[in-house]
Amino acid sequence: MKRRWIVAAVVAWAVAVAGLALYSHFHGRPTAREQTTIAEALPTVDGALGRIYSALDPASSVAVIGGYRRTEMSCQVTTARKGTRFARDLTVYVKKSAEGATIDRVRAALPAQYKASVVHNAGTDLLSADAGNFVAVRGSVPEPGQLRFTADTGCRVQDAPVTEATPPAQDAGRAPVQAVLDTLGKPASEWRAHQLACPAGGTLRTVEAVTAGDGSAARATVPASAVVLDEPKVYAYRAGTADIALRTEHASLVVSSTAGC
């Protein structure tokens, strides 16, 4: 009789543990990155970059949002499971010497739960933050007048293709870019578009055109008061509510327009 009691107790305990495990799987919050997927991380990636863009001073900065990029083809999620890794960048152009103040502005605007910190040391300005859902955020200054904010998924299982919502082919965001192309008298050899949802509503959108030349004819038409950064390979300025950037990329000229949030 005692033995039956023990067996029954063990069976009941096993059933309870299995039930808790199933409930946790379907209803509980993940406690480690390996319990999540790339698809589950991407909204957090977008939300973090949207918050950073919203924190910028629109009068003195020009931003460009990039697409998702795979940073590791294969990585170890656990000893038995392989995964992959994605990141997304927000490039911001500012006046030279304003890089540190811009990073401080972003840190102050991020939610407290991000636990954002900034290090200024020997000309180096670095931001680190935790966007939640095991997504890391980093900010750095790769070149004078240029900041790069990166949201990183870390190594996770990819259970679905990574796709990005893109604006319609004839999106209104093309107009500022087309105006630059008309000034240059150059056609676009390629159009690209990236977008993400803003945390407070709306959409952050970058439209780009790839063309030839150095963009000097377009530079000459921009009022000095609108210019944010003037470098041989990067020219950034404000045109109404749009952020306009001309940059050299692989011997081509890329013209971008960003607006939203």
CSV table of C-alpha atoms in Angstrom, one decimal:
chain,number,residue,atom,x,y,z
A,1,MET,CA,0.0,0.0,0.0
A,2,LYS,CA,2.8,2.3,0.9
A,3,ARG,CA,4.6,1.5,-2.4
A,4,ARG,CA,1.4,2.4,-4.4
A,5,TRP,CA,1.3,5.7,-2.5
A,6,ILE,CA,4.8,6.5,-3.5
A,7,VAL,CA,4.2,5.6,-7.1
A,8,ALA,CA,1.1,7.7,-7.2
A,9,ALA,CA,2.9,10.6,-5.7
A,10,VAL,CA,5.8,10.4,-8.2
A,11,VAL,CA,3.3,10.2,-11.1
A,12,ALA,CA,1.4,13.2,-9.8
A,13,TRP,CA,4.6,15.1,-9.4
A,14,ALA,CA,5.7,14.3,-13.0
A,15,VAL,CA,2.3,15.3,-14.4
A,16,ALA,CA,2.5,18.6,-12.5
A,17,VAL,CA,6.0,19.3,-13.8
A,18,ALA,CA,5.0,18.5,-17.3
A,19,GLY,CA,2.0,20.7,-17.1
A,20,LEU,CA,4.0,23.6,-15.7
A,21,ALA,CA,6.5,23.2,-18.5
A,22,LEU,CA,3.8,23.3,-21.2
A,23,TYR,CA,2.1,26.3,-19.6
A,24,SER,CA,5.5,28.1,-19.4
A,25,HIS,CA,6.2,27.3,-23.0
A,26,PHE,CA,3.0,28.8,-24.3
A,27,HIS,CA,2.3,31.5,-21.7
A,28,GLY,CA,5.5,32.3,-19.8
A,29,ARG,CA,8.0,35.0,-20.7
A,30,PRO,CA,11.4,33.8,-22.1
A,31,THR,CA,14.1,33.9,-19.5
A,32,ALA,CA,17.0,33.5,-22.0
A,33,ARG,CA,17.8,34.5,-25.5
A,34,GLU,CA,17.9,30.9,-26.7
A,35,GLN,CA,14.2,30.6,-25.9
A,36,THR,CA,13.4,33.2,-28.6
A,37,THR,CA,13.6,33.5,-32.4
A,38,ILE,CA,14.9,36.0,-34.8
A,39,ALA,CA,11.3,36.9,-35.8
A,40,GLU,CA,10.4,37.6,-32.2
A,41,ALA,CA,13.4,40.0,-31.8
A,42,LEU,CA,12.9,42.2,-34.9
A,43,PRO,CA,10.0,44.3,-33.5
A,44,THR,CA,12.3,45.1,-30.6
A,45,VAL,CA,15.1,46.0,-32.9
A,46,ASP,CA,12.8,48.4,-34.9
A,47,GLY,CA,11.3,49.9,-31.7
A,48,ALA,CA,14.8,50.7,-30.3
A,49,LEU,CA,15.9,52.5,-33.5
A,50,GLY,CA,12.6,54.3,-33.7
A,51,ARG,CA,13.1,55.6,-30.2
A,52,ILE,CA,16.6,56.8,-31.0
A,53,TYR,CA,15.4,58.6,-34.1
A,54,SER,CA,12.6,60.3,-32.1
A,55,ALA,CA,15.3,61.5,-29.6
A,56,LEU,CA,17.3,63.4,-32.2
A,57,ASP,CA,17.2,67.1,-32.7
A,58,PRO,CA,15.4,67.4,-36.1
A,59,ALA,CA,17.0,70.8,-36.8
A,60,SER,CA,20.6,69.6,-36.5
A,61,SER,CA,20.7,66.0,-37.6
A,62,VAL,CA,20.1,63.9,-40.7
A,63,ALA,CA,19.4,60.2,-40.4
A,64,VAL,CA,19.4,57.1,-42.7
A,65,ILE,CA,17.7,53.9,-41.7
A,66,GLY,CA,19.2,50.7,-43.1
A,67,GLY,CA,17.7,47.3,-43.7
A,68,TYR,CA,18.2,44.1,-41.7
A,69,ARG,CA,21.6,42.6,-42.2
A,70,ARG,CA,22.8,39.2,-41.3
A,71,THR,CA,26.0,39.5,-39.2
A,72,GLU,CA,26.5,35.8,-38.6
A,73,MET,CA,25.5,33.0,-40.9
A,74,SER,CA,25.9,30.3,-38.3
A,75,CYS,CA,26.3,30.5,-34.5
A,76,GLN,CA,25.7,28.3,-31.5
A,77,VAL,CA,22.4,29.0,-29.7
A,78,THR,CA,23.1,26.1,-27.5
A,79,THR,CA,25.5,23.2,-27.7
A,80,ALA,CA,22.9,21.3,-29.7
A,81,ARG,CA,21.2,24.1,-31.7
A,82,LYS,CA,22.6,26.4,-34.4
A,83,GLY,CA,21.2,29.8,-35.1
A,84,THR,CA,22.0,33.1,-36.9
A,85,ARG,CA,22.2,36.7,-36.0
A,86,PHE,CA,20.8,40.0,-37.5
A,87,ALA,CA,21.4,43.7,-36.8
A,88,ARG,CA,20.0,46.9,-38.1
A,89,ASP,CA,21.7,50.4,-38.2
A,90,LEU,CA,20.5,53.9,-37.9
A,91,THR,CA,23.2,56.3,-39.3
A,92,VAL,CA,23.0,59.9,-38.1
A,93,TYR,CA,24.9,62.8,-39.4
A,94,VAL,CA,25.5,65.9,-37.2
A,95,LYS,CA,27.8,68.8,-37.0
A,96,LYS,CA,31.4,68.0,-36.2
A,97,SER,CA,32.0,68.2,-32.4
A,98,ALA,CA,28.3,67.6,-31.7
A,99,GLU,CA,28.7,63.8,-31.7
A,100,GLY,CA,29.1,63.4,-27.9
A,101,ALA,CA,26.2,65.8,-27.2
A,102,THR,CA,24.0,63.8,-29.6
A,103,ILE,CA,24.8,60.5,-27.9
A,104,ASP,CA,24.0,62.1,-24.5
A,105,ARG,CA,20.7,63.4,-25.8
A,106,VAL,CA,19.8,59.9,-27.0
A,107,ARG,CA,20.7,58.3,-23.7
A,108,ALA,CA,18.6,60.8,-21.8
A,109,ALA,CA,15.6,60.1,-24.0
A,110,LEU,CA,15.7,56.3,-23.8
A,111,PRO,CA,13.3,54.6,-21.3
A,112,ALA,CA,14.8,53.9,-17.9
A,113,GLN,CA,14.4,50.2,-18.4
A,114,TYR,CA,17.0,50.4,-21.3
A,115,LYS,CA,19.6,51.1,-18.6
A,116,ALA,CA,21.5,53.2,-21.2
A,117,SER,CA,25.0,54.3,-20.4
A,118,VAL,CA,27.5,56.5,-22.2
A,119,VAL,CA,31.3,56.5,-22.1
A,120,HIS,CA,33.3,59.6,-23.3
A,121,ASN,CA,36.9,58.8,-23.2
A,122,ALA,CA,39.9,60.2,-25.3
A,123,GLY,CA,37.7,61.3,-28.2
A,124,THR,CA,35.6,58.1,-28.1
A,125,ASP,CA,31.8,58.3,-27.5
A,126,LEU,CA,30.0,55.0,-26.9
A,127,LEU,CA,26.5,54.2,-25.9
A,128,SER,CA,25.3,50.9,-24.6
A,129,ALA,CA,21.7,49.9,-23.8
A,130,ASP,CA,19.4,46.9,-23.4
A,131,ALA,CA,16.2,47.3,-25.4
A,132,GLY,CA,14.6,44.2,-23.7
A,133,ASN,CA,13.9,40.8,-25.3
A,134,PHE,CA,17.7,40.3,-25.2
A,135,VAL,CA,18.3,42.9,-27.9
A,136,ALA,CA,21.5,44.9,-27.4
A,137,VAL,CA,21.8,48.6,-28.6
A,138,ARG,CA,25.1,50.2,-29.3
A,139,GLY,CA,26.0,53.7,-30.4
A,140,SER,CA,29.4,54.8,-31.7
A,141,VAL,CA,31.2,57.5,-33.8
A,142,PRO,CA,32.9,55.8,-36.8
A,143,GLU,CA,33.8,59.1,-38.4
A,144,PRO,CA,33.7,62.7,-37.4
A,145,GLY,CA,30.1,64.0,-37.8
A,146,GLN,CA,28.8,60.5,-38.2
A,147,LEU,CA,27.1,58.3,-35.6
A,148,ARG,CA,26.0,54.7,-36.0
A,149,PHE,CA,23.3,53.2,-33.7
A,150,THR,CA,23.0,49.4,-34.0
A,151,ALA,CA,20.3,47.1,-32.6
A,152,ASP,CA,21.5,43.5,-32.5
A,153,THR,CA,19.4,40.4,-32.1
A,154,GLY,CA,22.2,38.2,-30.8
A,155,CYS,CA,22.4,34.6,-31.8
A,156,ARG,CA,18.9,33.0,-32.1
A,157,VAL,CA,17.1,30.3,-34.0
A,158,GLN,CA,15.6,31.5,-37.3
A,159,ASP,CA,12.3,29.8,-37.9
A,160,ALA,CA,11.0,32.1,-40.7
A,161,PRO,CA,12.5,34.2,-43.5
A,162,VAL,CA,13.5,37.7,-42.5
A,163,THR,CA,11.5,40.1,-44.6
A,164,GLU,CA,11.2,43.9,-44.4
A,165,ALA,CA,8.1,46.0,-45.1
A,166,THR,CA,8.9,48.3,-47.9
A,167,PRO,CA,7.1,51.4,-49.1
A,168,PRO,CA,5.1,51.3,-52.4
A,169,ALA,CA,7.1,51.7,-55.6
A,170,GLN,CA,5.8,55.3,-56.1
A,171,ASP,CA,6.0,56.3,-52.5
A,172,ALA,CA,5.8,60.1,-51.8
A,173,GLY,CA,9.2,59.8,-50.0
A,174,ARG,CA,10.8,59.6,-53.5
A,175,ALA,CA,10.0,63.2,-54.3
A,176,PRO,CA,13.0,64.8,-52.4
A,177,VAL,CA,15.3,62.2,-53.9
A,178,GLN,CA,14.0,62.7,-57.4
A,179,ALA,CA,14.5,66.5,-57.0
A,180,VAL,CA,18.2,65.9,-56.3
A,181,LEU,CA,18.4,63.6,-59.3
A,182,ASP,CA,16.7,66.2,-61.5
A,183,THR,CA,19.2,68.8,-60.3
A,184,LEU,CA,22.1,66.4,-61.2
A,185,GLY,CA,20.5,65.5,-64.5
A,186,LYS,CA,21.2,61.8,-63.6
A,187,PRO,CA,18.8,58.8,-63.6
A,188,ALA,CA,18.6,56.3,-60.8
A,189,SER,CA,20.1,52.9,-61.6
A,190,GLU,CA,18.5,51.5,-58.5
A,191,TRP,CA,15.9,52.5,-55.9
A,192,ARG,CA,15.9,51.2,-52.3
A,193,ALA,CA,13.5,51.7,-49.4
A,194,HIS,CA,13.5,50.8,-45.7
A,195,GLN,CA,11.0,51.5,-43.1
A,196,LEU,CA,10.0,50.7,-39.5
A,197,ALA,CA,7.1,51.4,-37.2
A,198,CYS,CA,7.6,54.3,-34.7
A,199,PRO,CA,7.0,53.4,-31.0
A,200,ALA,CA,4.5,56.4,-30.7
A,201,GLY,CA,2.8,55.7,-34.0
A,202,GLY,CA,3.7,56.5,-37.6
A,203,THR,CA,6.4,55.2,-39.8
A,204,LEU,CA,10.1,56.0,-40.2
A,205,ARG,CA,11.1,55.7,-43.8
A,206,THR,CA,14.2,56.1,-45.9
A,207,VAL,CA,14.1,56.1,-49.7
A,208,GLU,CA,17.4,55.9,-51.6
A,209,ALA,CA,18.5,56.1,-55.2
A,210,VAL,CA,21.8,55.0,-56.6
A,211,THR,CA,23.2,57.1,-59.4
A,212,ALA,CA,26.5,58.2,-60.9
A,213,GLY,CA,28.7,61.3,-60.2
A,214,ASP,CA,29.8,63.1,-57.1
A,215,GLY,CA,26.7,65.2,-56.4
A,216,SER,CA,28.6,68.6,-56.6
A,217,ALA,CA,25.9,70.2,-58.7
A,218,ALA,CA,23.2,69.4,-56.1
A,219,ARG,CA,25.5,70.6,-53.2
A,220,ALA,CA,25.8,74.0,-54.9
A,221,THR,CA,22.0,74.6,-54.6
A,222,VAL,CA,21.6,74.0,-50.9
A,223,PRO,CA,21.5,77.0,-48.6
A,224,ALA,CA,24.4,77.0,-46.1
A,225,SER,CA,21.9,77.3,-43.2
A,226,ALA,CA,20.4,73.9,-44.1
A,227,VAL,CA,23.7,72.0,-44.2
A,228,VAL,CA,24.5,69.6,-41.4
A,229,LEU,CA,27.6,67.9,-42.6
A,230,ASP,CA,29.8,68.8,-45.6
A,231,GLU,CA,32.5,66.2,-46.3
A,232,PRO,CA,34.0,64.9,-49.6
A,233,LYS,CA,32.2,61.6,-49.2
A,234,VAL,CA,29.1,62.7,-47.3
A,235,TYR,CA,26.9,65.7,-47.7
A,236,ALA,CA,23.9,66.0,-45.4
A,237,TYR,CA,21.2,68.7,-45.1
A,238,ARG,CA,17.7,69.5,-44.2
A,239,ALA,CA,15.0,70.1,-46.8
A,240,GLY,CA,11.8,71.0,-45.0
A,241,THR,CA,10.8,67.9,-42.8
A,242,ALA,CA,13.1,65.6,-44.8
A,243,ASP,CA,16.6,64.5,-44.0
A,244,ILE,CA,18.7,64.4,-47.2
A,245,ALA,CA,22.0,62.8,-47.6
A,246,LEU,CA,24.4,62.3,-50.5
A,247,ARG,CA,27.1,59.7,-49.9
A,248,THR,CA,29.7,57.9,-51.9
A,249,GLU,CA,29.2,54.1,-51.8
A,250,HIS,CA,31.3,51.7,-53.9
A,251,ALA,CA,32.1,54.4,-56.5
A,252,SER,CA,28.5,55.3,-56.8
A,253,LEU,CA,26.4,58.2,-55.4
A,254,VAL,CA,23.6,57.3,-53.1
A,255,VAL,CA,20.9,59.9,-52.5
A,256,SER,CA,18.6,59.3,-49.5
A,257,SER,CA,15.6,61.0,-48.0
A,258,THR,CA,14.3,60.1,-44.5
A,259,ALA,CA,11.2,61.3,-42.7
A,260,GLY,CA,8.7,60.0,-40.1
A,261,CYS,CA,8.2,59.4,-36.4
